[in-house]
Each structure stands twice: as C-alpha cells, then as structure tokens.
Coordinates of C-alpha atoms and ligand atoms in Angstrom, one line a residue:
M1 CA -90.9 59.3 232.7
L2 CA -94.6 59.1 232.0
P3 CA -97.4 58.6 234.5
K4 CA -100.5 56.9 233.3
T5 CA -102.6 60.0 232.5
V6 CA -101.0 61.5 229.4
V7 CA -101.3 65.1 228.6
S8 CA -99.9 66.7 225.5
G9 CA -96.3 67.4 224.5
F10 CA -93.3 66.9 226.8
E11 CA -95.3 67.9 229.9
P12 CA -95.5 64.5 231.6
I13 CA -91.7 64.0 231.5
V14 CA -90.6 65.0 234.9
G15 CA -87.4 66.8 236.0
Q16 CA -85.9 67.5 232.6
T17 CA -86.8 71.2 232.2
F18 CA -83.4 72.1 230.8
P19 CA -82.9 69.6 228.0
I20 CA -86.6 69.8 227.0
G21 CA -86.3 73.6 226.9
I22 CA -83.5 73.3 224.4
L23 CA -85.4 70.7 222.3
K24 CA -88.5 72.9 222.2
R25 CA -86.4 75.8 221.0
F26 CA -85.1 73.7 218.2
L27 CA -88.6 72.8 217.2
R28 CA -90.0 76.3 217.3
R29 CA -87.2 77.5 215.1
A30 CA -87.6 74.5 212.9
A31 CA -83.9 73.9 213.3
V32 CA -83.5 70.5 214.9
P33 CA -79.9 69.3 214.6
H34 CA -79.6 66.1 212.5
A35 CA -77.6 64.3 215.1
M36 CA -78.1 64.6 218.9
L37 CA -76.6 62.9 221.9
F38 CA -78.7 62.6 225.0
T39 CA -76.6 61.8 228.0
G40 CA -77.5 60.8 231.6
I41 CA -78.0 57.8 233.9
E42 CA -80.4 55.0 232.9
G43 CA -84.1 55.6 233.6
I44 CA -84.5 59.3 233.6
G45 CA -86.5 59.8 230.4
K46 CA -83.9 60.0 227.5
R47 CA -85.6 57.5 225.3
T48 CA -89.1 58.8 226.1
T49 CA -88.0 62.3 225.2
A50 CA -86.5 61.0 221.9
R51 CA -89.9 59.5 221.1
V52 CA -91.8 62.6 222.0
M53 CA -89.4 64.5 219.8
A54 CA -90.2 62.2 216.9
M55 CA -93.9 62.9 217.6
A56 CA -93.3 66.6 217.7
L57 CA -91.6 66.5 214.3
N58 CA -94.4 64.6 212.6
C59 CA -97.7 65.3 214.4
R60 CA -100.0 67.6 212.5
E61 CA -102.2 68.5 215.5
G62 CA -99.7 69.9 217.8
T63 CA -99.8 73.1 219.8
K64 CA -97.4 75.8 221.0
S65 CA -96.2 76.2 224.5
V66 CA -98.0 78.8 226.4
G67 CA -96.4 82.3 226.2
E68 CA -94.4 81.6 223.0
G69 CA -96.3 84.1 220.9
P70 CA -97.5 83.7 217.3
S71 CA -94.2 83.1 215.6
G72 CA -92.4 79.8 215.2
A73 CA -93.4 76.2 214.6
F74 CA -95.3 74.3 217.3
D75 CA -93.3 72.5 219.9
Q76 CA -96.0 70.2 221.6
P77 CA -97.2 67.1 219.8
C78 CA -100.8 66.2 220.6
R79 CA -100.0 62.6 221.7
R80 CA -103.5 61.6 220.7
C81 CA -103.6 61.3 216.9
P82 CA -102.9 57.9 215.4
L83 CA -99.4 58.9 214.4
C84 CA -98.4 60.0 217.9
R85 CA -99.9 56.9 219.3
Q86 CA -98.0 54.7 216.9
I87 CA -94.7 56.4 217.8
E88 CA -95.5 56.1 221.5
A89 CA -96.0 52.4 221.1
G90 CA -92.7 52.0 219.2
K91 CA -94.6 50.9 216.1
H92 CA -94.1 53.6 213.6
P93 CA -92.0 52.3 210.7
D94 CA -90.2 55.6 210.3
V95 CA -89.1 55.8 213.9
I96 CA -86.4 53.3 214.1
E97 CA -85.0 52.2 217.5
I98 CA -81.9 50.0 218.0
A99 CA -80.6 48.8 221.3
P100 CA -77.6 46.7 222.4
R101 CA -78.0 42.9 222.2
K102 CA -76.3 41.2 225.1
G103 CA -74.7 44.5 226.0
I104 CA -73.2 45.3 222.6
L105 CA -74.3 47.3 219.6
R106 CA -72.9 45.3 216.7
I107 CA -71.8 46.1 213.2
D108 CA -74.7 44.0 211.6
Q109 CA -77.2 46.1 213.5
V110 CA -75.7 49.3 212.1
R111 CA -75.5 47.8 208.6
E112 CA -79.2 46.9 208.8
L113 CA -80.0 50.4 209.9
L114 CA -78.0 51.9 207.0
A115 CA -79.9 49.7 204.6
S116 CA -83.2 50.9 205.8
L117 CA -82.0 54.5 205.7
A118 CA -81.1 54.1 202.1
M119 CA -84.8 53.5 201.3
K120 CA -87.4 56.3 201.3
P121 CA -89.4 56.9 204.5
F122 CA -92.8 55.1 204.6
S123 CA -94.9 58.1 205.5
A124 CA -93.3 60.4 208.0
T125 CA -92.0 63.9 207.1
H126 CA -89.2 63.3 209.5
R127 CA -87.6 59.9 210.0
V128 CA -86.1 59.5 213.5
V129 CA -83.5 57.0 214.5
I130 CA -83.0 56.3 218.2
I131 CA -79.8 54.5 219.1
D132 CA -80.1 53.4 222.7
D133 CA -77.0 53.0 224.9
A134 CA -74.7 54.2 222.2
H135 CA -71.7 53.8 224.6
Q136 CA -72.2 50.1 223.8
L137 CA -71.3 50.5 220.1
N138 CA -68.3 48.4 219.5
P139 CA -65.5 50.3 217.6
E140 CA -66.4 48.7 214.2
A141 CA -70.1 49.6 214.6
G142 CA -69.2 53.1 215.8
N143 CA -67.1 53.7 212.8
A144 CA -69.7 52.4 210.4
L145 CA -72.1 55.0 211.8
L146 CA -69.9 58.0 211.3
K147 CA -70.8 58.8 207.7
V148 CA -74.5 58.8 208.4
L149 CA -74.1 60.9 211.5
E150 CA -72.1 63.4 209.4
E151 CA -74.6 63.5 206.6
P152 CA -77.9 61.7 207.2
P153 CA -80.4 61.3 204.4
Q154 CA -82.8 64.3 203.9
G155 CA -85.3 64.5 206.7
T156 CA -83.6 62.0 208.9
I157 CA -82.7 62.8 212.5
L158 CA -80.5 60.6 214.7
V159 CA -80.8 60.6 218.5
L160 CA -78.1 58.7 220.4
T161 CA -78.6 58.0 224.1
A162 CA -75.6 57.2 226.4
S163 CA -74.8 57.3 230.1
Q164 CA -71.9 59.7 229.5
R165 CA -70.0 61.2 226.6
S166 CA -66.7 59.7 227.7
G167 CA -67.8 56.1 226.8
L168 CA -68.1 57.1 223.1
L169 CA -65.7 57.4 220.2
A170 CA -64.6 61.1 220.1
T171 CA -65.5 61.1 216.4
I172 CA -69.1 60.3 217.2
V173 CA -69.4 62.9 220.0
S174 CA -68.0 65.6 217.7
R175 CA -70.7 64.9 215.1
C176 CA -73.6 65.3 217.6
R177 CA -75.3 68.1 219.4
H178 CA -74.9 67.2 223.1
I179 CA -78.0 67.4 225.3
P180 CA -77.3 66.5 229.0
F181 CA -80.2 65.1 231.1
N182 CA -80.3 65.3 234.9
P183 CA -80.6 62.6 237.5
L184 CA -84.2 63.1 238.8
A185 CA -84.8 64.7 242.2
A186 CA -85.8 62.1 244.8
E187 CA -89.0 64.1 245.4
D188 CA -90.0 63.8 241.7
I189 CA -89.4 60.1 241.7
A190 CA -91.2 59.6 245.0
G191 CA -94.2 61.5 243.6
L192 CA -94.4 59.3 240.5
L193 CA -94.0 56.1 242.6
A194 CA -96.8 57.2 245.0
D195 CA -99.1 58.1 242.0
T196 CA -98.4 55.0 239.9
Q197 CA -97.7 52.3 242.5
G198 CA -99.8 53.5 245.4
L199 CA -96.9 53.4 247.8
D200 CA -96.8 55.5 250.9
H201 CA -94.7 58.7 250.9
I202 CA -91.8 57.6 253.1
L203 CA -91.3 54.3 251.4
S204 CA -91.5 56.1 248.0
K205 CA -88.9 58.5 249.1
T206 CA -86.6 55.7 250.4
L207 CA -86.9 53.8 247.1
A208 CA -86.3 57.0 245.1
K209 CA -83.1 57.7 247.1
A210 CA -81.9 54.1 246.8
A211 CA -82.3 54.4 243.0
G212 CA -79.9 57.3 242.9
G213 CA -82.0 59.5 240.6
S214 CA -83.3 56.9 238.1
Y215 CA -87.1 56.4 237.9
T216 CA -86.7 53.0 236.1
K217 CA -84.4 51.7 238.8
A218 CA -86.8 53.0 241.5
L219 CA -89.7 51.2 239.8
Q220 CA -87.6 48.0 239.7
L221 CA -86.9 48.3 243.4
A222 CA -90.5 48.9 244.2
T223 CA -91.8 45.9 242.2
G224 CA -88.9 43.7 243.4
K225 CA -89.8 44.4 247.0
W226 CA -86.4 45.8 247.6
H227 CA -87.3 47.1 251.1
Q228 CA -88.3 43.6 252.3
R229 CA -84.9 42.2 251.2
R230 CA -83.2 45.2 252.8
N231 CA -85.0 44.5 256.1
W232 CA -83.8 40.9 255.9
L233 CA -80.2 41.9 255.1
I234 CA -79.8 44.3 258.0
R235 CA -81.5 41.9 260.4
A236 CA -79.5 38.8 259.4
S237 CA -76.2 40.7 259.2
G238 CA -76.8 42.0 262.7
L239 CA -76.7 45.6 261.5
D240 CA -80.1 46.4 263.0
R241 CA -79.3 45.2 266.5
I242 CA -80.3 47.6 269.2
D243 CA -79.6 45.1 272.0
P244 CA -76.0 45.8 273.3
H245 CA -75.8 42.2 274.5
G246 CA -76.8 40.8 271.2
P247 CA -74.0 41.2 268.6
L248 CA -73.8 38.6 266.0
T249 CA -72.3 35.2 267.0
S250 CA -70.0 33.4 264.6
T251 CA -72.7 30.8 264.1
L252 CA -75.3 33.4 263.1
A253 CA -72.7 35.2 261.0
L254 CA -72.1 32.0 259.0
A255 CA -75.8 31.3 258.7
F256 CA -76.1 34.8 257.2
S257 CA -73.3 34.2 254.7
A258 CA -74.7 30.8 253.7
E259 CA -78.1 32.3 253.0
L260 CA -76.6 35.2 251.1
A261 CA -74.6 32.9 248.9
Q262 CA -77.9 31.2 247.8
S263 CA -78.7 34.2 245.6
K264 CA -75.6 34.7 243.5
A265 CA -77.2 36.9 240.9
Q266 CA -78.4 39.3 243.5
I267 CA -75.2 39.4 245.6
D268 CA -73.8 42.7 244.2
D269 CA -77.2 44.5 244.8
D270 CA -77.3 43.0 248.3
L271 CA -73.9 44.2 249.2
E272 CA -74.7 47.7 247.7
T273 CA -77.8 47.8 249.9
L274 CA -75.8 46.9 253.0
K275 CA -73.2 49.5 252.1
S276 CA -75.9 52.2 251.8
W277 CA -77.2 51.2 255.3
V278 CA -73.7 51.5 256.7
R279 CA -73.3 54.8 255.0
D280 CA -76.6 56.0 256.6
L281 CA -75.4 54.8 260.0
S282 CA -72.3 57.0 259.7
V283 CA -74.2 60.0 258.2
W284 CA -77.0 59.9 260.7
P285 CA -75.4 61.8 263.6
Y286 CA -74.2 64.6 261.3
K287 CA -76.7 65.0 258.4
A288 CA -79.9 63.1 259.2
T289 CA -81.6 64.7 256.2
H290 CA -79.1 63.0 253.8
I291 CA -80.0 59.4 254.5
V292 CA -81.4 56.8 252.1
H293 CA -83.3 54.6 254.5
A294 CA -85.8 57.2 255.7
D295 CA -88.4 54.5 256.5
R296 CA -86.1 53.0 259.1
K297 CA -85.1 56.2 260.9
E298 CA -85.7 54.8 264.4
T299 CA -83.4 51.9 263.9
L300 CA -80.8 54.1 262.3
A301 CA -80.8 56.4 265.3
Q302 CA -80.5 53.6 267.8
V303 CA -77.8 51.5 266.0
S304 CA -75.7 54.5 265.0
E305 CA -75.3 55.3 268.7
Q306 CA -73.7 52.0 269.3
L307 CA -71.2 52.0 266.5
S308 CA -68.1 54.2 266.3
D309 CA -67.0 55.8 263.0
G310 CA -64.0 53.4 263.2
Q311 CA -66.2 50.3 263.5
L312 CA -68.4 51.5 260.6
T313 CA -65.3 52.0 258.4
V314 CA -64.2 48.4 259.1
I315 CA -67.7 47.1 258.2
W316 CA -67.7 49.2 255.1
E317 CA -64.3 47.9 254.0
A318 CA -65.4 44.3 254.7
L319 CA -68.4 44.7 252.4
E320 CA -66.4 46.5 249.7
K321 CA -63.6 43.9 249.7
A322 CA -66.2 41.1 249.4
Q323 CA -67.8 42.9 246.5
K324 CA -64.5 43.3 244.7
D325 CA -63.3 39.8 245.3
I326 CA -66.6 38.3 244.0
A327 CA -66.3 40.5 240.9
G328 CA -62.8 39.0 240.5
N329 CA -64.3 35.5 240.6
A330 CA -63.1 34.6 244.1
N331 CA -64.9 31.6 245.8
L332 CA -68.3 33.0 246.7
R333 CA -69.1 31.2 249.9
L334 CA -65.6 31.6 251.3
T335 CA -65.6 35.3 250.5
L336 CA -68.9 35.8 252.1
D337 CA -68.0 33.7 255.2
N338 CA -64.9 35.9 255.7
M339 CA -66.9 39.0 255.3
A340 CA -69.6 38.0 257.8
L341 CA -67.1 36.8 260.4
R342 CA -65.1 40.0 260.1
M343 CA -68.3 42.0 260.7
A344 CA -69.3 39.8 263.6
C345 CA -65.9 39.9 265.3
L346 CA -65.9 43.6 265.2
R347 CA -69.3 43.9 266.8
A348 CA -68.4 41.4 269.5
A349 CA -65.1 43.2 270.4
Ligands
LIG1 ZN1 -100.3 63.9 217.2

C-alpha cells in the first residue's frame, strides 16, 4: 500500500519483502514470466505491486536496488516520468486492468481483452494485463483465457490476483508462476494509518488488528468510524457492563435487537465485531497481548473477570447461530430477538 509521499520503485509497498524480492530478481535478470498469479487476502498491495511491475518493465529512467552491482537490468521504476504516472493513475492504454462486475468475471470481458491483445501495443515495450480477483472468473471465462495464458502475444505479461490458489481452475494455476503475498503485520498497518489518517497509535493498532492484515479493510474501518459503532454494540448488548447488578434486562435486550435490525446491510459486520469482542474477553486472562480491542483494555479487564469461559462460549454460540441463520435467510428480527434474549438470560442467571 502506498502512503502519500511516493519514493521510487517498490519501496513504498509495505510488508511484502518476499514477493517483491522475487519480482525484482525477475526484472534484474530480464526474465519476467509471461503469466503470474499473485495470491493473498484483499487489501495488501497485490494490484499496486502489479502496477509498479508494469512501470518497471516500461520506465526508461529507473534505477537499480542498492547493492545489486553493475550487472543486470534495473529493478526500480522512477515513478515520476509521464509513463510511470500514467500507469499509476490506471490510464496507460497498454496496461489493461479487468475486474469482476457484480462479483463475476464474465466471458464477454475476456473476449474484449483477447480482442485488444490481438492488436499491436500503443507505445509500451511491455504490455501488462492485470486480472483482478481471478477467483471470480466463471468457468467459461476461465477456459477462454487458457490459450493466452499459455502463449501470450510477444511482449505481453499477464498478472492475475486472487485470494488463494484453490479458488481457481487448476489449468489456470498450472500456467502461472505463483507469487504469494503476506497479510500485513498489524504494526505496519497501524503505522500507515497513523501517517495517512492522523489517528492515534492505540486506535490505529486496534483498527489494524480488526482488519486482519488488510490495509484496505483497515482504511474502510477507520473512515467508517468502526470504533464508534463497536462502542455502541458492546454497550447496547450489555457486553461492556462492569456493574454486577446491571445485566441486560429482557426489555433492554429487545431494544438492542430492534436497533440492530435497522441496519440489515451491516448486520454481518456487527456480529463479527461482537464476536471479536467476546473472543478478546476470553483471551484476556491468558494472552492479553493477543487482543484486537487494545483501545478498550480497561473494560476488557473488568468484564472478563465477571464472565466464565462457559458463559462466553454460550454468548459466542448465540452470535454465531444468528449469523448463520441470517445468512440462510431466516427472519431477521426474530433471529436477533432470540440472540439478544439468549445473551441477556445468561448474564442474568
Ligand atoms: Zn518512470
């Protein structure tokens, strides 16, 4: 992921030393495979890296990494020349990107791509095709792509990105060089969030952990004020109660589920957030360094003392059951009412 101040080459992409090391070696040896598959969770820099790769293949003002000696081609694009900037902005005609429409990569998108590949490149020495979320290729589209993956036109390099190899046709995987990307370390994401969003360190770290190693997700959480919603969720569900006489009454539990049911689109995320809070409550006494909600340590410490592992398991199961039932199209309000009452009964007992 790229912070605002751009330096040259791959340097601003954080936390991907291993895959970038492999790609730079390809560049220095002028032996870039014609089909590559970048795998890893969403939001860790796969597409950005593919674009920088396209710059590196075409930029004429690049440099070599320090310590690489006189031999070999350069492996660091300048990122300042008009060509690099055009690619960075996604506006170079020879760097073609396709992405799923409504969650599917369709045959007509692949046909359109094949038609443009049949023509000569506009200006680039290396044409680069980036196929995002290739695990969303439907079988027909995937099959249509096989021939060009096997034998792309001269000077054309294809980069497929996907969450994991297993979601792809085996015939696609076998034609690509596999480059695995890592989830980002929470510290790296927290640093980027603090730099680009001006958030304090503990909140940045909490958002980074809640995002599970994806910078894009962490950024969404930060801009969507995830922590405020989280604070409301744990308060309204009674899971932040530190008063032993104040467990949730049935009335309050039903008020909570009624409010929760108002935001149907958000319900899965809300339940995930509550589950991560319950997980923190159970982890706290044993491994306090492994928690997500580092910005609410005091509450975690106090509440975890009042709830047994058995009670936490029941709460967890109530949340998970609701999540599954809702995914299976059960009545939303009824499901949430049952869930909230189950959690309240347990606390009152
Ligand atoms: Zn350049």
